[in-house]
XYZ file of C-alpha atoms in Angstrom:
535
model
C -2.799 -4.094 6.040
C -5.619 -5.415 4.187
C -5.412 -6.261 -0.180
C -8.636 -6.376 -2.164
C -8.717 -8.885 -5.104
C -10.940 -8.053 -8.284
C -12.924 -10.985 -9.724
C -16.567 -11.216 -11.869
C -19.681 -10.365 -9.830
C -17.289 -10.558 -6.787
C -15.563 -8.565 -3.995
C -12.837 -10.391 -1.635
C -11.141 -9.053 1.782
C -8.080 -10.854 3.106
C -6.447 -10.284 6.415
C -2.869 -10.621 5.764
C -1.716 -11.388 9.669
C -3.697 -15.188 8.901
C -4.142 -15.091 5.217
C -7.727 -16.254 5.141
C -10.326 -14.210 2.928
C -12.910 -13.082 6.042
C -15.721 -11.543 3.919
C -16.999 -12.288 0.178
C -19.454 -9.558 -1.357
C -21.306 -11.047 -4.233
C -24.115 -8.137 -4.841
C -22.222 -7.020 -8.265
C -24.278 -8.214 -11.144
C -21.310 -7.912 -13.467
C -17.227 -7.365 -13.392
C -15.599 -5.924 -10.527
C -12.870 -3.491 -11.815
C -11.854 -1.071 -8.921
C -11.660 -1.451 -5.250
C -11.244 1.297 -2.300
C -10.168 1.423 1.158
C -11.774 4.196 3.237
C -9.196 5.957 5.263
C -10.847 4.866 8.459
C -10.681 1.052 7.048
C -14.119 0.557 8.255
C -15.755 0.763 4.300
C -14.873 -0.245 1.043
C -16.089 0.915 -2.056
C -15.958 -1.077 -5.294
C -17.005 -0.411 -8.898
C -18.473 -2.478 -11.108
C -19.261 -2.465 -15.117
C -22.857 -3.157 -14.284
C -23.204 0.988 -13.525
C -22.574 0.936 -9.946
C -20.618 2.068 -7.285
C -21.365 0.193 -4.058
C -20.436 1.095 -0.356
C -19.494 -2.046 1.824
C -19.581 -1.719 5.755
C -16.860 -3.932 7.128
C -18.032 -4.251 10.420
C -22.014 -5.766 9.722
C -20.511 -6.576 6.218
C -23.103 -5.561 4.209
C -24.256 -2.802 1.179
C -24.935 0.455 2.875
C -24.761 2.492 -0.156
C -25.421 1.825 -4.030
C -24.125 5.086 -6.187
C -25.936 5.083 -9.458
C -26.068 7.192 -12.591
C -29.394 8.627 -14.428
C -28.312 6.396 -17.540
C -25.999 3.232 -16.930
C -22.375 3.447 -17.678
C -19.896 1.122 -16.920
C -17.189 1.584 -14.377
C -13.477 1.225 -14.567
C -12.019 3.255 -11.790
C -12.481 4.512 -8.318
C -11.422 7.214 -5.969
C -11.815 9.020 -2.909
C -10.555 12.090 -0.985
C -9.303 11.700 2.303
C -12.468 12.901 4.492
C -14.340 10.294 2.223
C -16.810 13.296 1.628
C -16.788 12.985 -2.711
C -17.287 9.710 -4.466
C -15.525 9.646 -7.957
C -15.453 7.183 -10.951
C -14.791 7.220 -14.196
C -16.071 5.326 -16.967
C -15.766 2.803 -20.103
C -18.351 4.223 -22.947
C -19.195 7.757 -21.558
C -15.646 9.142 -21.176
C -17.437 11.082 -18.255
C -16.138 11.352 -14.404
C -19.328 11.066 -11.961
C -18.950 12.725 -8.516
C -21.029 11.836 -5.417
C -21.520 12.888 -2.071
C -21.182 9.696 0.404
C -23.395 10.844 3.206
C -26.300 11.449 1.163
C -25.466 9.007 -1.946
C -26.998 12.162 -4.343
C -24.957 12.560 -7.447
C -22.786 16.189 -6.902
C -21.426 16.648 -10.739
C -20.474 15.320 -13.721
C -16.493 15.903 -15.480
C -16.542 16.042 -18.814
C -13.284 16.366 -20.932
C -12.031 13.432 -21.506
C -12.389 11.730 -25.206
C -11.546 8.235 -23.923
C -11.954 5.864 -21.011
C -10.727 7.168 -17.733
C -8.778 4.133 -16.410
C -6.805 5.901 -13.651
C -8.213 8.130 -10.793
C -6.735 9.125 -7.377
C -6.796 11.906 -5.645
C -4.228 14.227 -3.773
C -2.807 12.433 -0.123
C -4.161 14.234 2.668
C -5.560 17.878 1.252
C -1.616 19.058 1.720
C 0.986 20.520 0.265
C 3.748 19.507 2.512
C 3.732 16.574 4.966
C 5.059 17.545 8.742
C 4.482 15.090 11.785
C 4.295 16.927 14.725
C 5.834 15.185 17.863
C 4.116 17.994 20.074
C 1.175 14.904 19.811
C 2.941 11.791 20.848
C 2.873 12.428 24.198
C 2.408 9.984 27.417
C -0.918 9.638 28.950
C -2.654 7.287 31.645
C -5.019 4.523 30.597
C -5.255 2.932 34.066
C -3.495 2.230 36.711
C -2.607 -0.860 38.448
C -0.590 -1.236 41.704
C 0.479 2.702 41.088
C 1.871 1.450 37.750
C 1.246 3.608 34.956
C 0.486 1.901 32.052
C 0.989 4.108 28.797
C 0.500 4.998 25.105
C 1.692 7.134 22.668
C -1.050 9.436 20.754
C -2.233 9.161 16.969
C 0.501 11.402 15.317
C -0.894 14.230 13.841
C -0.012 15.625 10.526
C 0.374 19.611 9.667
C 0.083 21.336 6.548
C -0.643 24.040 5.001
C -4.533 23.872 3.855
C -4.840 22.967 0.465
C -8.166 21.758 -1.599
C -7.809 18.216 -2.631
C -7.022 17.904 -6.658
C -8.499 14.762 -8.412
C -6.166 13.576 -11.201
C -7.464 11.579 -13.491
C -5.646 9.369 -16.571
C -7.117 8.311 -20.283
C -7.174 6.672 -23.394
C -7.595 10.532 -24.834
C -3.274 10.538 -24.212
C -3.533 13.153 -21.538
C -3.988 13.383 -17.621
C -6.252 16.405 -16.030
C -6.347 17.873 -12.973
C -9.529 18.759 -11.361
C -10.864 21.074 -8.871
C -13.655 18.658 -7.477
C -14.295 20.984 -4.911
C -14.646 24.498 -6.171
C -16.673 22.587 -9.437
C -13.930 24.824 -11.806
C -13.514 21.514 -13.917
C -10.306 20.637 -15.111
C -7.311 22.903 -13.986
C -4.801 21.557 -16.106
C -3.462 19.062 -18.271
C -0.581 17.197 -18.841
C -0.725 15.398 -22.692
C 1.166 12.364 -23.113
C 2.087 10.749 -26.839
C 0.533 7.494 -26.166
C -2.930 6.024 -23.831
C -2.153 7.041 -20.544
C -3.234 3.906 -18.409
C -3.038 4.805 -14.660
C -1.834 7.646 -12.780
C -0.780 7.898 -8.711
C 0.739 10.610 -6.447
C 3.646 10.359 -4.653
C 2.894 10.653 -0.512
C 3.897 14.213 0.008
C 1.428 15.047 -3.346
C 4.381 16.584 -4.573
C 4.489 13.816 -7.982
C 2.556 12.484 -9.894
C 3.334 9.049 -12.128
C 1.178 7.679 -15.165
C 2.027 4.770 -17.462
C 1.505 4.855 -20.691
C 0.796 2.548 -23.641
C 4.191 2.389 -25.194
C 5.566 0.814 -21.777
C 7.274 4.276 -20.441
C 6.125 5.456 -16.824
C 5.976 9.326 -16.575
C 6.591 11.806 -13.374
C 5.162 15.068 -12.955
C 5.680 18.185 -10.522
C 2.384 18.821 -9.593
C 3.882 22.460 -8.286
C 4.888 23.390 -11.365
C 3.274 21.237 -14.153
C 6.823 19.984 -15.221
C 7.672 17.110 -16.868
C 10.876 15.515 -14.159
C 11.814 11.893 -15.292
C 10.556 9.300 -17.399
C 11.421 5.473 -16.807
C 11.170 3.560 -20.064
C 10.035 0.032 -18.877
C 8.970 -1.993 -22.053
C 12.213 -4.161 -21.853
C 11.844 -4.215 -18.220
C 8.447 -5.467 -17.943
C 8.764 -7.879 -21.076
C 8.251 -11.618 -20.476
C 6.599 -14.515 -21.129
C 4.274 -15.634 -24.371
C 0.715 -16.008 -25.014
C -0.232 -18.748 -27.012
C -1.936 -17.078 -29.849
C 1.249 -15.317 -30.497
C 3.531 -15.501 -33.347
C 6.388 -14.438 -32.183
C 9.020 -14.960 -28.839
C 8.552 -13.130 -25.934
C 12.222 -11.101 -27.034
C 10.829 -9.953 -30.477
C 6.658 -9.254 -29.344
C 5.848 -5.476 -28.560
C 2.353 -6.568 -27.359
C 1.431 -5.765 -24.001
C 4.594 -4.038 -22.757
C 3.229 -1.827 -20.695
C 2.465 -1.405 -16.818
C -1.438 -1.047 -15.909
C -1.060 -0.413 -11.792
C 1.371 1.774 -10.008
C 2.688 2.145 -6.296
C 5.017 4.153 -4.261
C 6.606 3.543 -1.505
C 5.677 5.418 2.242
C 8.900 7.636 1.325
C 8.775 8.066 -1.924
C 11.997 6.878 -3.185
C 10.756 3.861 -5.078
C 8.030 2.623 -7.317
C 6.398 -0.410 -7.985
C 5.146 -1.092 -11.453
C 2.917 -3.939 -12.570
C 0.885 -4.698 -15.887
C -0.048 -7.823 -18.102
C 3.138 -9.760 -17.385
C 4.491 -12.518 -15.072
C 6.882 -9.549 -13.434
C 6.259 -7.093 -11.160
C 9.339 -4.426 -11.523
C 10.660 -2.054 -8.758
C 12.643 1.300 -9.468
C 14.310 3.744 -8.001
C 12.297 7.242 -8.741
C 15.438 9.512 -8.398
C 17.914 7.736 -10.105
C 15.353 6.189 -12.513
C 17.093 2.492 -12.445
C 15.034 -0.758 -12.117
C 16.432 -2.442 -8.865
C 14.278 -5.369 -9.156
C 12.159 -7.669 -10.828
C 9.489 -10.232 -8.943
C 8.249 -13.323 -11.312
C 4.714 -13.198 -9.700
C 4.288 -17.032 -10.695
C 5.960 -20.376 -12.320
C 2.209 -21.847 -12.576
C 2.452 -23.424 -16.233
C -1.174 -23.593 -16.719
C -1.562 -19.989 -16.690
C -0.741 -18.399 -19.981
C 2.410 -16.110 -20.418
C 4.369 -17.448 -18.337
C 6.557 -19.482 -20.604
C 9.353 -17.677 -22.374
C 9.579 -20.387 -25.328
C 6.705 -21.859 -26.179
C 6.810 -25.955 -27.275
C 6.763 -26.391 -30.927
C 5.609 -29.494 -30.991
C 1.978 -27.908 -30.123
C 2.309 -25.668 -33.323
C 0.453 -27.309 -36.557
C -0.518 -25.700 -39.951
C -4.048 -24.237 -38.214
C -2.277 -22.773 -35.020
C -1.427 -23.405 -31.525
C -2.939 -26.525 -30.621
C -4.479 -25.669 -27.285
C -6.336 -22.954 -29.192
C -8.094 -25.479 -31.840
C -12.077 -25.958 -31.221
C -12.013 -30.096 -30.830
C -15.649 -29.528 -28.752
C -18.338 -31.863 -30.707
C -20.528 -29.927 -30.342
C -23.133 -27.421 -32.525
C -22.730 -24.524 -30.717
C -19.698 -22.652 -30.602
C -18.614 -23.261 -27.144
C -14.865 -24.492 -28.323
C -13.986 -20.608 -29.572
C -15.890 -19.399 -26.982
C -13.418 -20.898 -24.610
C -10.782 -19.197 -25.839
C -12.526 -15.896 -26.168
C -9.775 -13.005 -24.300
C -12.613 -10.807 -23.308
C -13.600 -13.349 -20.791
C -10.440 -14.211 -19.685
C -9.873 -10.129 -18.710
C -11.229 -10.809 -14.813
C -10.695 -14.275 -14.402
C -9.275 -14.505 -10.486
C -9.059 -16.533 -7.790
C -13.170 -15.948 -5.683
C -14.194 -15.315 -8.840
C -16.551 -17.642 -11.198
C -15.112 -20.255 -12.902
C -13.392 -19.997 -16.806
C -13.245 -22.989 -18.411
C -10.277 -20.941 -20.932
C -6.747 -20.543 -19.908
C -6.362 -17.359 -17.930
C -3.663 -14.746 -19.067
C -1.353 -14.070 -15.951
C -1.423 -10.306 -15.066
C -0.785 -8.211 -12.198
C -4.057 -6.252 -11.830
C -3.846 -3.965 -8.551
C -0.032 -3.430 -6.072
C -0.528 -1.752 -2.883
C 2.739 -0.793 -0.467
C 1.345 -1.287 3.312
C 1.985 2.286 5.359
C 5.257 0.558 7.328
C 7.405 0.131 3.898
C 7.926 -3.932 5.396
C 5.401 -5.417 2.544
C 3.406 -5.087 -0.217
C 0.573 -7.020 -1.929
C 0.103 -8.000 -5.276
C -3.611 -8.897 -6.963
C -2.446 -10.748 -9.768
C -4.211 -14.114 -11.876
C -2.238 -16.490 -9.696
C -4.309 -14.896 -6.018
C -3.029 -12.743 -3.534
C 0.828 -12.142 -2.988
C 2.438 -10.708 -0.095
C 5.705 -9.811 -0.134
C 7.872 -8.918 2.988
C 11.176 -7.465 3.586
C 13.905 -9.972 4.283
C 14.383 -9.485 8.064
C 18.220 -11.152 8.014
C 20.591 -8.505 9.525
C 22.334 -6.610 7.222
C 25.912 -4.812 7.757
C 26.606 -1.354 7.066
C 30.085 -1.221 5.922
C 30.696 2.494 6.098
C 30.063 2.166 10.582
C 32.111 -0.645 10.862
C 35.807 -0.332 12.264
C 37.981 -3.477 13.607
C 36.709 -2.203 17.158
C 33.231 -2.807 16.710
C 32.524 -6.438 17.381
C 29.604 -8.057 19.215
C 32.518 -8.748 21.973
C 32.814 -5.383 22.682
C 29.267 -4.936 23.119
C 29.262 -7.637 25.985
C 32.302 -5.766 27.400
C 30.575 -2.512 27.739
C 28.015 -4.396 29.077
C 30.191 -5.878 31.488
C 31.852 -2.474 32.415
C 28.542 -0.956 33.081
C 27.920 1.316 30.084
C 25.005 0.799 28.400
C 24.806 4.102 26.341
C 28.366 2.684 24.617
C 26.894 -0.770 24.177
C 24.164 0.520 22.871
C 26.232 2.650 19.969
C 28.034 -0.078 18.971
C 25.440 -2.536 18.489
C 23.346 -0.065 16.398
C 26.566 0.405 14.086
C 26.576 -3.509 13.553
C 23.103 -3.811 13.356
C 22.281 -7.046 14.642
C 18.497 -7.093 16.286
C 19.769 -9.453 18.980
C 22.195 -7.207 20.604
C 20.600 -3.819 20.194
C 17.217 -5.499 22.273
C 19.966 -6.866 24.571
C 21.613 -3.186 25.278
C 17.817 -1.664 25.439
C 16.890 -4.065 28.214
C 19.872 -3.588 29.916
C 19.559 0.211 30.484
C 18.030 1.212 33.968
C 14.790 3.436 33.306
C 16.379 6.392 35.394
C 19.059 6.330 32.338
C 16.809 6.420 29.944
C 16.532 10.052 29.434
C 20.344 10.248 29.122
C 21.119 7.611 27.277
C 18.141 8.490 24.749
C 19.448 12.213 23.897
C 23.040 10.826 23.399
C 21.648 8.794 20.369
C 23.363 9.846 17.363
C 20.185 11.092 14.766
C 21.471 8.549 12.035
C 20.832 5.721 14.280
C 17.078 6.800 14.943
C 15.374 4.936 12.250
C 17.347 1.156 13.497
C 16.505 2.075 17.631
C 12.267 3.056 16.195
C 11.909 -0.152 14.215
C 13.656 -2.196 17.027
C 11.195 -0.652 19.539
C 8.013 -1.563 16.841
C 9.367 -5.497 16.810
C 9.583 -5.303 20.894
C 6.051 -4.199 20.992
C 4.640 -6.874 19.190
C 6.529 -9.155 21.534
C 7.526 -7.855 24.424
C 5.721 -7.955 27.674
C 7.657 -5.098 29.177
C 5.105 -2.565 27.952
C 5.538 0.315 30.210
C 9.570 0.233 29.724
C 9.981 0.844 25.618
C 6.959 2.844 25.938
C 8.970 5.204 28.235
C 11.948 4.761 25.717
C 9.815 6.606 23.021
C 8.630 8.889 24.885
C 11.839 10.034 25.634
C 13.341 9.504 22.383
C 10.872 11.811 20.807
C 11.702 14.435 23.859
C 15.051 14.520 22.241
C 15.027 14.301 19.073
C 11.879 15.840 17.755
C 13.206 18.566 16.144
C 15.229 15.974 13.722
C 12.614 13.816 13.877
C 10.103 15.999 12.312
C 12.608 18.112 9.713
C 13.303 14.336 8.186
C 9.910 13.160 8.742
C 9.671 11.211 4.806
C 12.891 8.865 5.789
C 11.512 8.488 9.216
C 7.932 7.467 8.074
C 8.020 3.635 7.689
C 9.433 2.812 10.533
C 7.637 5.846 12.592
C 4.544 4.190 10.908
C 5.200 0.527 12.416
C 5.214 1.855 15.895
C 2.196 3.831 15.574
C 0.531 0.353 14.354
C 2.207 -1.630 17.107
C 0.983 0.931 19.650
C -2.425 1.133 18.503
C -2.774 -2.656 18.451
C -1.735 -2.566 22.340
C -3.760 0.549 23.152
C -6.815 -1.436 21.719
C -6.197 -4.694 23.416
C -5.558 -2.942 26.762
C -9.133 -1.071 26.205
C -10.609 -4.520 24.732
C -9.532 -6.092 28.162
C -10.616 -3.371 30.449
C -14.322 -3.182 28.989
C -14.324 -6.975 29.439
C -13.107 -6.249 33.320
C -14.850 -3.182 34.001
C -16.920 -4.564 36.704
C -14.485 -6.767 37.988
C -12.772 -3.367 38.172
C -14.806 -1.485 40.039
C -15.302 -3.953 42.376
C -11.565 -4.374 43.340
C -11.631 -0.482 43.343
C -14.722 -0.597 46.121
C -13.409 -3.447 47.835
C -9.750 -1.592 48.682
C -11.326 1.358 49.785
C -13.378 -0.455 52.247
């Protein structure tokens, strides 16, 4: 997983594995406001107020594409669909949505509609209506072999849908959020009006939901089936927190800036993150509609809004003190410090501030596996992982399932029962123990005798093997035989299956392209053994 940060006149990458910034783009001639991964990860788009939209290539890291406008207009969002065919962003002053085609950078259409700025874009996951993985894909097959040892991957998995043309939706300051037909050039298909300034919008994975914030703190879902209001989370208290120094009243009793500016869900579905001009980053739960947590993003005093109470001894007859021009100087450079409008992009990469920067969470992004998610935000780049402590179920637990009578089994020779009961106590230790101690002619057997509630705990203990383990060829065969058995299940609950179906598809890819990395490195050394033994 890779997280963009937006500063002024600059683009950064991080790689989250070593947590060093790799690339720096620096073409921008003015504020950076919306970033892009293309689904192939190999470009990145980014949009800038100075009336571009520029193409990045991440392997010769350079500009391979400007998007430009007849006149200039300033850009404040960013999308596009999941061929990466159509460009779209929307803008500040014009109100407008441009559309371009990203093999030939020519300018396809213009959306017009809206009657404010279009702060929210994002198109429909996938082109689908429903979101199937097919385990007819993840078959076995050769790379090499070695000593008549078959060494072997899994496949990409493949998704099936039903065909359907991609729907941009995009969110405004006009109160509403519109639906467009990008492809067919019908212009906007429908439209769902709000009371307040709606200030981002998102789909749920399956493209099933869609969820916009609005000004008055209150995050909205939508069937996108059947254009029906479903839920609405009302967040201002949740998200509240912290005080600026220019204002006059606590953080308990202010109304300003209660609102979230960036949404996320989850791989599944089931939850939401929500993130705005705050020092909290909230999480709910979409069906139930219940925050389940809050993340304070920082304790950094010298960022602003991040103290509840502010001191009182720094309040005098003319205002804060911090906020008082004391420059001696002729020019206004004291207020100019303090002006908010520059404060607005002021990150980490980005060019210095002398003011006090407000703390704000500006973009949240969930990574594919459901383990982490990163946070943009005035204090840098924040990942946040999944607590990997083992946790009990209480509902599988009985006074005969102990980590004694796993060993026992063990002991006894019956893996497939040491194997149950370690996956109903969940601890990693002993369910890597019981896979390692089942002989690979058992496999088959002992895989198809897996209860299906216990799929998701054996997948993700199969993802952290890979990234460890050096018996390759053995937990390969283990999900190749899992998915034999249980495909059926597998693919009917497909959304709760999807993070941790996601983290072996990573870990396997990883492998597949260090095996190839190595082989291309050997492949002369190769041949020659190959000559040599036939000889």
């Amino acid at each position: 997983m890779s997280c963009e940060c937006v500063g002024i006149f600059l683009s950064q990458v991080w790689t989250v594995s070593s947590g060093f910034c790799f690339v720096t783009f620096s073409e921008h001639t003015n504020a950076v406001t919306a970033l892009h991964f293309m689904a192939n990860n190999h470009c990145l788009l980014s949009a800038s107020l100075d009336g571009t939209v520029r193409a990045w290539d991440l392997f010769r890291y350079r500009n391979f594409r400007t998007f430009t406008t007849p006149s200039s207009r300033q850009f404040v969002s960013l999308a596009a669909d999941q061929s990466g065919e159509v460009i779209c962003a929307g803008t500040l002053d014009s109100f407008e949505i441009f559309v371009w085609s990203m093999k030939t950078g020519r300018l396809l259409d213009v959306l017009s509609g809206h009657a404010g700025p279009v702060h929210g874009l994002t198109f429909s996951p996938s082109n689908v209506s429903c979101i199937d993985i097919s385990f007819h894909s993840l078959v076995m097959h050769p790379l090499f072999c070695i000593n008549s040892s078959w060494f072997l991957c899994l496949s990409e998995v493949v998704y099936l849908h039903e065909f359907v043309e991609a729907v941009l939706a995009s969110s405004s300051w006009d109160k509403t959020v519109r639906m467009w037909d990008v492809f067919e050039g019908k212009g906007a298909v429908e439209t769902f009006p709000h009371t307040h300034d709606v200030l981002t919008v998102v789909y749920r994975p399956d493209g099933r939901q869609l969820a916009c914030s609005t000004l008055d703190g209150q995050i909205h879902f939508w069937d996108t089936v059947d254009g029906l209001l479903m839920y609405t989370i009302e967040g201002c208290r949740d998200i509240a927190g912290g005080r600026l120094m220019t204002d006059r009243r606590s953080a308990a009793n202010s109304t300003a800036g209660k609102c979230f500016t960036t949404l996320c869900y989850s791989a599944d579905g089931s939850y939401i993150l929500a993130g705005g001009s705050s020092k909290y980053i909230c999480m709910y739960d979409v069906a139930d509609q219940v925050l389940l947590r809050r993340f304070q993003i920082t304790h950094n005093l010298s960022l602003d809004g991040v103290l509840d109470f502010l001191n009182s001894k720094k309040m005098t007859d003319a205002g804060p003190l911090d906020l008082i021009d004391d420059d001696d100087s002729d020019a206004e450079e004291g207020v100019d410090k303090q002006t908010r409008g520059k404060l607005g992009y002021d990150l980490p990469g980005s060019m210095p501030n002398r003011g006090r920067p407000i703390i704000r969470t500006k973009c949240l992004r969930i990574a594919p596996t459901g383990r982490s998610f990163a946070a943009a935000t005035t204090e840098g780049v924040l990942v946040y992982s999944i607590d990997e402590s083992f946790i009990f179920d209480p509902t599988d637990l009985d006074i005969d399932v102990t980590p004694e009578a796993v060993e026992e089994a063990l002991d006894e020779d019956q893996p497939n029962r040491a194997l149950i009961i370690s996956l109903r106590l969940n601890e990693d230790s002993l369910i890597k123990k019981c896979i390692f101690s089942v002989s690979p002619l058992d496999i088959p057997a002992i895989a198809s005798s897996v209860p299906y509630r216990y799929l998701q705990r054996l997948i993700e203990a199969f993802s952290d093997l890979l990234e460890s383990c050096p018996h390759l060829e053995f937990i390969l065969r283990w999900c190749q035989e899992l998915c034999k058995a249980h495909g059926n299940s597998i693919q009917q609950n497909s959304r709760n299956l999807l993070p941790a179906l996601k983290s072996l598809q990573k870990a396997i890819t990883r492998i597949h392209q260090d095996l190839a990395d190595t082989c291309s490195s050997n492949e002369y050394m190769l041949r020659y053994l190959c000559s040599s033994n036939n000889k």
